[in-house]
mmCIF file of C-alpha atoms in Angstrom:
data_model
loop_
_atom_site.group_PDB
_atom_site.id
_atom_site.type_symbol
_atom_site.label_atom_id
_atom_site.label_comp_id
_atom_site.label_asym_id
_atom_site.label_seq_id
_atom_site.Cartn_x
_atom_site.Cartn_y
_atom_site.Cartn_z
ATOM 1 C CA MET A 10 81.877 22.369 73.290
ATOM 2 C CA ALA A 11 85.656 21.474 73.947
ATOM 3 C CA GLU A 12 86.801 21.579 77.850
ATOM 4 C CA ARG A 13 89.379 24.035 78.946
ATOM 5 C CA THR A 14 91.171 23.887 81.803
ATOM 6 C CA THR A 15 93.742 26.250 83.410
ATOM 7 C CA ALA A 16 95.338 26.507 86.863
ATOM 8 C CA ALA A 17 93.259 29.369 87.715
ATOM 9 C CA LEU A 18 90.582 27.289 86.554
ATOM 10 C CA ASP A 19 91.161 23.750 87.969
ATOM 11 C CA ARG A 20 92.316 26.243 91.258
ATOM 12 C CA VAL A 21 88.357 28.251 91.809
ATOM 13 C CA LEU A 22 86.553 24.839 90.912
ATOM 14 C CA ARG A 23 87.864 22.728 93.329
ATOM 15 C CA GLN A 24 87.209 25.777 95.904
ATOM 16 C CA ALA A 25 83.786 25.314 95.021
ATOM 17 C CA GLY A 26 82.895 21.994 95.497
ATOM 18 C CA GLY A 27 84.370 20.384 91.635
ATOM 19 C CA PRO A 28 84.521 20.474 88.086
ATOM 20 C CA GLU A 29 80.891 19.578 88.036
ATOM 21 C CA ILE A 30 79.878 23.223 89.540
ATOM 22 C CA LEU A 31 80.717 23.661 86.121
ATOM 23 C CA ASP A 32 78.902 21.877 84.409
ATOM 24 C CA VAL A 33 75.967 22.334 86.256
ATOM 25 C CA LEU A 34 76.479 26.238 85.476
ATOM 26 C CA ALA A 35 77.458 26.084 81.917
ATOM 27 C CA GLU A 36 75.014 23.214 81.288
ATOM 28 C CA ARG A 37 72.203 21.846 83.220
ATOM 29 C CA LEU A 38 70.599 25.170 84.049
ATOM 30 C CA SER A 39 68.702 27.632 81.451
ATOM 31 C CA GLY A 40 69.705 30.381 80.391
ATOM 32 C CA ALA A 41 67.023 32.202 82.792
ATOM 33 C CA ASP A 42 67.593 30.161 85.901
ATOM 34 C CA LEU A 43 71.907 30.502 85.488
ATOM 35 C CA THR A 44 70.626 34.382 85.556
ATOM 36 C CA THR A 45 68.605 34.252 88.135
ATOM 37 C CA LEU A 46 71.564 32.350 89.942
ATOM 38 C CA LEU A 47 73.813 35.471 88.737
ATOM 39 C CA LEU A 48 71.704 37.993 89.464
ATOM 40 C CA GLU A 49 71.880 37.644 93.025
ATOM 41 C CA VAL A 50 75.340 36.328 93.542
ATOM 42 C CA MET A 51 76.425 40.104 91.826
ATOM 43 C CA ARG A 52 73.439 41.422 94.919
ATOM 44 C CA ARG A 53 75.212 40.297 97.443
ATOM 45 C CA ARG A 54 78.824 40.885 96.246
ATOM 46 C CA ALA A 55 77.480 45.109 95.535
ATOM 47 C CA GLY A 56 75.736 44.915 99.041
ATOM 48 C CA ALA A 57 79.022 44.399 100.001
ATOM 49 C CA LEU A 58 80.078 47.331 98.596
ATOM 50 C CA SER A 59 81.327 50.225 100.443
ATOM 51 C CA PRO A 60 81.237 53.960 98.061
ATOM 52 C CA ALA A 61 85.442 53.571 99.404
ATOM 53 C CA ASP A 62 85.810 49.815 97.496
ATOM 54 C CA VAL A 63 84.322 51.822 94.240
ATOM 55 C CA LEU A 64 86.450 54.918 94.471
ATOM 56 C CA ARG A 65 88.621 52.255 94.738
ATOM 57 C CA ARG A 66 87.979 50.101 91.601
ATOM 58 C CA TYR A 67 86.911 52.865 89.823
ATOM 59 C CA GLY A 68 91.113 53.700 89.917
ATOM 60 C CA HIS A 69 92.238 51.090 88.666
ATOM 61 C CA ASP A 70 89.934 49.250 86.156
ATOM 62 C CA ARG A 71 90.904 50.131 82.876
ATOM 63 C CA PHE A 72 87.259 49.616 81.957
ATOM 64 C CA ALA A 73 85.974 52.411 83.289
ATOM 65 C CA ALA A 74 88.503 54.520 83.043
ATOM 66 C CA PRO A 75 87.535 57.505 80.882
ATOM 67 C CA GLY A 76 89.065 57.506 77.301
ATOM 68 C CA ALA A 77 92.305 59.424 76.305
ATOM 69 C CA VAL A 78 90.965 60.963 73.419
ATOM 70 C CA ALA A 79 89.426 64.524 73.975
ATOM 71 C CA PHE A 80 85.632 64.543 73.993
ATOM 72 C CA ARG A 81 85.570 67.508 71.333
ATOM 73 C CA ASP A 82 88.284 65.543 69.409
ATOM 74 C CA LEU A 83 86.948 62.953 68.962
ATOM 75 C CA ARG A 84 83.259 64.173 68.535
ATOM 76 C CA ARG A 85 84.721 65.818 65.286
ATOM 77 C CA ALA A 86 86.379 62.771 64.322
ATOM 78 C CA GLU A 87 82.575 60.879 64.671
ATOM 79 C CA ASP A 88 80.747 63.637 62.618
ATOM 80 C CA ALA A 89 83.615 64.091 60.061
ATOM 81 C CA ALA A 90 83.248 60.351 59.703
ATOM 82 C CA LEU A 91 79.416 60.194 59.587
ATOM 83 C CA SER A 92 79.717 63.444 56.869
ATOM 84 C CA ALA A 93 81.663 60.440 54.599
ATOM 85 C CA LEU A 94 78.309 58.657 54.569
ATOM 86 C CA PRO A 95 76.530 58.020 50.947
ATOM 87 C CA PRO A 96 72.514 59.372 51.006
ATOM 88 C CA GLY A 97 71.899 54.947 50.622
ATOM 89 C CA PHE A 98 73.667 54.249 54.107
ATOM 90 C CA GLU A 99 71.764 54.067 56.706
ATOM 91 C CA PRO A 100 73.334 55.267 60.366
ATOM 92 C CA VAL A 101 71.745 52.877 63.119
ATOM 93 C CA VAL A 102 71.908 53.642 67.033
ATOM 94 C CA LEU A 103 73.473 50.519 68.050
ATOM 95 C CA SER A 104 72.608 48.598 72.176
ATOM 96 C CA PRO A 105 75.500 49.178 74.152
ATOM 97 C CA VAL A 106 75.176 45.494 74.743
ATOM 98 C CA ALA A 107 74.672 42.625 72.197
ATOM 99 C CA PRO A 108 73.158 38.719 72.613
ATOM 100 C CA LEU A 109 75.785 36.401 74.097
ATOM 101 C CA GLY A 110 77.585 34.765 71.929
ATOM 102 C CA ALA A 111 77.740 38.328 69.120
ATOM 103 C CA CYS A 112 80.995 37.867 68.236
ATOM 104 C CA SER A 113 82.397 34.065 68.926
ATOM 105 C CA ALA A 114 79.354 32.427 67.380
ATOM 106 C CA LEU A 115 79.132 34.199 64.701
ATOM 107 C CA ALA A 116 83.302 34.867 64.073
ATOM 108 C CA THR A 117 86.584 33.347 65.176
ATOM 109 C CA VAL A 118 86.479 35.195 68.777
ATOM 110 C CA ASP A 119 86.801 33.905 71.902
ATOM 111 C CA GLN A 120 84.147 35.181 74.124
ATOM 112 C CA ASN A 121 87.363 35.967 76.929
ATOM 113 C CA LYS A 122 87.138 38.920 74.482
ATOM 114 C CA VAL A 123 84.570 40.334 75.335
ATOM 115 C CA ILE A 124 82.739 41.010 78.585
ATOM 116 C CA SER A 125 79.817 38.300 78.818
ATOM 117 C CA THR A 126 76.982 40.237 81.106
ATOM 118 C CA VAL A 127 74.720 38.005 83.981
ATOM 119 C CA ARG A 128 71.510 38.821 81.937
ATOM 120 C CA ASN A 129 72.771 36.461 78.904
ATOM 121 C CA GLY A 130 74.594 39.261 77.047
ATOM 122 C CA GLU A 131 77.707 41.297 76.640
ATOM 123 C CA VAL A 132 79.345 44.085 75.911
ATOM 124 C CA ALA A 133 79.159 46.170 72.657
ATOM 125 C CA ALA A 134 83.212 44.463 71.364
ATOM 126 C CA ASP A 135 82.358 45.300 68.115
ATOM 127 C CA PRO A 136 79.337 47.007 65.549
ATOM 128 C CA THR A 137 80.013 44.914 62.634
ATOM 129 C CA ASN A 138 78.144 41.844 64.884
ATOM 130 C CA ALA A 139 75.169 43.711 65.765
ATOM 131 C CA LEU A 140 74.725 45.447 62.793
ATOM 132 C CA ALA A 141 74.853 41.826 60.415
ATOM 133 C CA LEU A 142 72.590 41.314 63.438
ATOM 134 C CA GLU A 143 70.352 43.910 61.885
ATOM 135 C CA ALA A 144 70.770 43.099 58.069
ATOM 136 C CA ALA A 145 69.726 39.777 58.817
ATOM 137 C CA VAL A 146 66.707 41.084 60.149
ATOM 138 C CA ARG A 147 65.872 43.312 57.060
ATOM 139 C CA ARG A 148 67.352 41.118 55.470
ATOM 140 C CA ARG A 149 64.913 38.329 55.944
ATOM 141 C CA ALA A 150 61.763 41.126 55.841
ATOM 142 C CA ALA A 151 62.663 42.284 53.057
ATOM 143 C CA GLY A 152 63.934 39.657 50.808
ATOM 144 C CA GLY A 153 65.223 39.733 47.093
ATOM 145 C CA THR A 154 68.383 40.780 46.140
ATOM 146 C CA GLU A 155 68.546 44.907 46.845
ATOM 147 C CA PRO A 156 70.789 45.390 49.560
ATOM 148 C CA VAL A 157 70.687 46.673 53.327
ATOM 149 C CA ARG A 158 73.603 49.732 53.968
ATOM 150 C CA LEU A 159 74.135 49.856 57.251
ATOM 151 C CA ALA A 160 76.213 52.439 59.687
ATOM 152 C CA ALA A 161 76.761 53.264 62.820
ATOM 153 C CA VAL A 162 79.322 55.121 65.718
ATOM 154 C CA GLN A 163 79.888 52.710 69.143
ATOM 155 C CA ARG A 164 82.168 52.593 71.673
ATOM 156 C CA VAL A 165 83.421 49.286 72.901
ATOM 157 C CA VAL A 166 84.520 47.537 74.863
ATOM 158 C CA ARG A 167 87.395 44.294 74.769
ATOM 159 C CA ALA A 168 88.378 42.700 77.105
ATOM 160 C CA GLN A 169 91.812 41.857 75.711
ATOM 161 C CA HIS A 170 94.553 43.564 77.311
ATOM 162 C CA VAL A 171 96.683 45.559 74.540
ATOM 163 C CA GLU A 172 100.278 47.480 75.332
ATOM 164 C CA GLY A 173 100.877 50.498 73.132
ATOM 165 C CA ALA A 174 100.409 54.000 71.518
ATOM 166 C CA ALA A 175 97.354 54.203 70.595
ATOM 167 C CA ARG A 176 95.865 50.916 71.852
ATOM 168 C CA PHE A 177 92.559 51.124 74.452
ATOM 169 C CA ALA A 178 90.266 49.397 76.531
ATOM 170 C CA HIS A 179 86.895 51.226 74.961
ATOM 171 C CA PHE A 180 86.996 53.275 72.141
ATOM 172 C CA THR A 181 85.081 54.436 69.920
ATOM 173 C CA LEU A 182 84.864 53.032 65.868
ATOM 174 C CA PHE A 183 82.780 53.682 62.077
ATOM 175 C CA ALA A 184 80.874 51.103 60.967
ATOM 176 C CA LEU A 185 80.047 49.820 57.887
ATOM 177 C CA VAL A 186 77.756 46.338 56.551
ATOM 178 C CA THR A 187 76.612 45.839 53.281
ATOM 179 C CA ALA A 188 74.062 43.272 53.135
ATOM 180 C CA GLY A 189 72.252 41.444 49.917
ATOM 181 C CA ARG A 190 72.181 38.172 47.368
ATOM 182 C CA ASP A 191 74.586 36.583 45.495
ATOM 183 C CA THR A 192 73.932 38.203 41.690
ATOM 184 C CA GLY A 193 76.221 35.819 40.151
ATOM 185 C CA ASP A 194 80.769 37.259 38.868
ATOM 186 C CA HIS A 195 81.651 38.832 41.838
ATOM 187 C CA ALA A 196 79.325 41.726 41.025
ATOM 188 C CA PHE A 197 78.106 42.433 44.749
ATOM 189 C CA GLU A 198 81.506 41.514 45.588
ATOM 190 C CA ARG A 199 82.685 44.515 43.023
ATOM 191 C CA ARG A 200 80.183 47.456 43.539
ATOM 192 C CA HIS A 201 80.317 47.264 47.745
ATOM 193 C CA ALA A 202 83.772 46.576 48.859
ATOM 194 C CA ALA A 203 85.158 49.488 46.170
ATOM 195 C CA GLU A 204 81.812 51.815 48.317
ATOM 196 C CA HIS A 205 83.424 50.645 51.467
ATOM 197 C CA LEU A 206 86.606 52.202 50.391
ATOM 198 C CA ALA A 207 85.309 54.824 49.122
ATOM 199 C CA ILE A 208 83.802 56.085 52.451
ATOM 200 C CA LEU A 209 86.090 55.039 54.363
ATOM 201 C CA GLY A 210 88.892 56.655 52.388
ATOM 202 C CA GLU A 211 86.794 60.202 52.629
ATOM 203 C CA ALA A 212 86.148 59.512 56.103
ATOM 204 C CA VAL A 213 89.861 59.724 56.401
ATOM 205 C CA ARG A 214 90.154 62.472 54.577
ATOM 206 C CA ALA A 215 87.403 64.773 56.885
ATOM 207 C CA CYS A 216 88.822 63.814 59.837
ATOM 208 C CA GLY A 217 91.968 65.190 58.965
ATOM 209 C CA ALA A 218 94.211 62.333 58.500
ATOM 210 C CA GLY A 219 95.624 62.876 55.345
ATOM 211 C CA GLU A 220 95.603 60.454 52.427
ATOM 212 C CA PRO A 221 94.304 56.669 53.180
ATOM 213 C CA GLU A 222 95.585 53.904 51.631
ATOM 214 C CA ALA A 223 94.023 51.036 51.898
ATOM 215 C CA ARG A 224 95.790 47.486 51.601
ATOM 216 C CA VAL A 225 94.475 44.505 49.906
ATOM 217 C CA THR A 226 94.762 40.853 50.806
ATOM 218 C CA VAL A 227 92.623 37.897 48.025
ATOM 219 C CA LEU A 228 92.017 35.101 50.414
ATOM 220 C CA ASP A 229 90.417 33.104 47.627
ATOM 221 C CA GLU A 230 91.890 33.228 44.303
ATOM 222 C CA ARG A 231 88.465 33.796 42.741
ATOM 223 C CA PHE A 232 88.186 36.893 44.067
ATOM 224 C CA GLU A 233 91.456 38.286 42.201
ATOM 225 C CA ARG A 234 89.121 40.139 39.774
ATOM 226 C CA VAL A 235 87.495 42.176 42.493
ATOM 227 C CA ALA A 236 90.760 43.228 44.092
ATOM 228 C CA ALA A 237 92.326 44.004 40.607
ATOM 229 C CA ALA A 238 88.488 46.189 40.241
ATOM 230 C CA LEU A 239 89.553 48.481 44.106
ATOM 231 C CA GLY A 240 93.447 49.226 43.421
ATOM 232 C CA GLY A 241 95.119 49.385 46.254
ATOM 233 C CA THR A 242 98.501 47.662 47.593
ATOM 234 C CA PRO A 243 98.343 43.833 47.125
ATOM 235 C CA ASP A 244 99.079 42.425 50.787
ATOM 236 C CA PRO A 245 99.406 39.055 50.506
ATOM 237 C CA GLY A 246 101.390 38.708 53.319
ATOM 238 C CA ARG A 247 98.896 39.602 56.121
ATOM 239 C CA GLU A 248 97.903 37.028 58.828
ATOM 240 C CA SER A 249 95.163 38.841 60.612
ATOM 241 C CA GLY A 250 92.005 38.087 59.833
ATOM 242 C CA ARG A 251 92.189 34.757 57.991
ATOM 243 C CA GLY A 252 89.506 32.332 58.681
ATOM 244 C CA TYR A 253 87.460 35.645 60.246
ATOM 245 C CA TYR A 254 87.358 37.256 56.665
ATOM 246 C CA SER A 255 86.518 34.999 53.289
ATOM 247 C CA GLY A 256 87.328 35.292 49.943
ATOM 248 C CA LEU A 257 88.883 39.007 50.052
ATOM 249 C CA CYS A 258 89.853 41.472 53.000
ATOM 250 C CA PHE A 259 91.193 44.887 53.678
ATOM 251 C CA LYS A 260 93.383 47.687 55.892
ATOM 252 C CA VAL A 261 93.267 51.253 55.993
ATOM 253 C CA TYR A 262 95.919 53.235 56.515
ATOM 254 C CA ALA A 263 96.670 56.860 57.551
ATOM 255 C CA GLY A 264 100.286 58.552 58.414
ATOM 256 C CA GLY A 265 101.537 54.685 58.252
ATOM 257 C CA VAL A 266 99.205 53.777 61.066
ATOM 258 C CA GLU A 267 96.703 51.538 60.743
ATOM 259 C CA VAL A 268 93.236 52.719 61.032
ATOM 260 C CA GLY A 269 90.470 50.530 59.362
ATOM 261 C CA ASP A 270 89.747 46.875 58.385
ATOM 262 C CA GLY A 271 86.852 45.316 56.060
ATOM 263 C CA GLY A 272 86.565 42.381 54.800
ATOM 264 C CA PHE A 273 83.920 39.690 53.265
ATOM 265 C CA THR A 274 82.337 37.460 55.781
ATOM 266 C CA ASP A 275 79.434 34.149 55.936
ATOM 267 C CA TRP A 276 77.574 35.702 58.544
ATOM 268 C CA THR A 277 74.573 36.147 56.917
ATOM 269 C CA ALA A 278 74.626 33.413 54.993
ATOM 270 C CA ARG A 279 74.772 31.459 58.381
ATOM 271 C CA LEU A 280 71.584 33.616 60.237
ATOM 272 C CA LEU A 281 69.591 32.850 57.434
ATOM 273 C CA GLY A 282 70.902 29.738 56.572
ATOM 274 C CA ASN A 283 71.154 30.615 52.631
ATOM 275 C CA ARG A 284 75.064 30.186 50.983
ATOM 276 C CA LYS A 285 73.589 33.036 48.647
ATOM 277 C CA GLU A 286 73.304 35.577 51.077
ATOM 278 C CA ARG A 287 76.948 38.372 51.066
ATOM 279 C CA LEU A 288 77.874 40.747 53.385
ATOM 280 C CA LEU A 289 80.664 43.326 53.386
ATOM 281 C CA ILE A 290 81.687 44.395 56.918
ATOM 282 C CA SER A 291 84.307 46.839 57.573
ATOM 283 C CA ALA A 292 85.114 49.775 60.169
ATOM 284 C CA LEU A 293 87.574 52.468 62.013
ATOM 285 C CA GLY A 294 88.945 53.335 64.675
ATOM 286 C CA LEU A 295 87.949 56.827 65.188
ATOM 287 C CA ASP A 296 90.197 57.440 69.059
ATOM 288 C CA ARG A 297 92.860 56.935 66.748
ATOM 289 C CA LEU A 298 91.669 59.307 63.575
ATOM 290 C CA ALA A 299 91.229 61.876 66.439
ATOM 291 C CA LEU A 300 95.169 61.537 67.065
ATOM 292 C CA ALA A 301 96.317 61.979 63.520
ATOM 293 C CA PRO A 302 97.968 65.178 63.317
#
């Protein structure tokens, strides 16, 4: 792994006795031993806190503050989104934590953008990553070409600082994944991309956010036929998602506001060591839909 240094990290390492301590913690200690050490560190730090300290932190910690969207509005959006699921999709109750690296090892996401835990885990930052792991487990057990279609509604936390309207430190996503085997002629891609966009569009309507617009970006010319079958508005100038998605990706808008995103990834192909495996992921931001006029 390439070394990353910052002025703040250099300062901390000097106080801790030198850069060697970083090598010990990151590479030489086993995962279990590192967890033992960090648990004791957190136990001591927590033991030094008073109730007033905790209250003070609660008042300033954007990750711990209550959501900005009214509970009833968000609950209505959750129920509306789930009502758009066809019978073939299985809703899954995801854990609020995922294995360490669930985002950075699968996708082009810096680990600093998620909240890592001291128990070799991370706070859920994207339900599609966890659903992809579950889909890979099921695909490995079942084999064959029959696709696995899963859905989830999950509250997630993102560590990067964001500004602007309808941008939150934690928010709820309605997510879909379809995992299966390549059946030739991009049949899997055409069928399931159309299905995802239909479900997302119906969910937007069910939330009362108006008529959705899909904007489709072709990342590989071989997916031109897939894009043509989907319709939607071509979006060749899209910059986000390149390197994250492969083949084709799309965004969903409602009232001119971006509310959803999705595309094909190679996650299950890499998880299962089989280049024939295919995976489509997508998600809607329910907080934004709940705020829609």
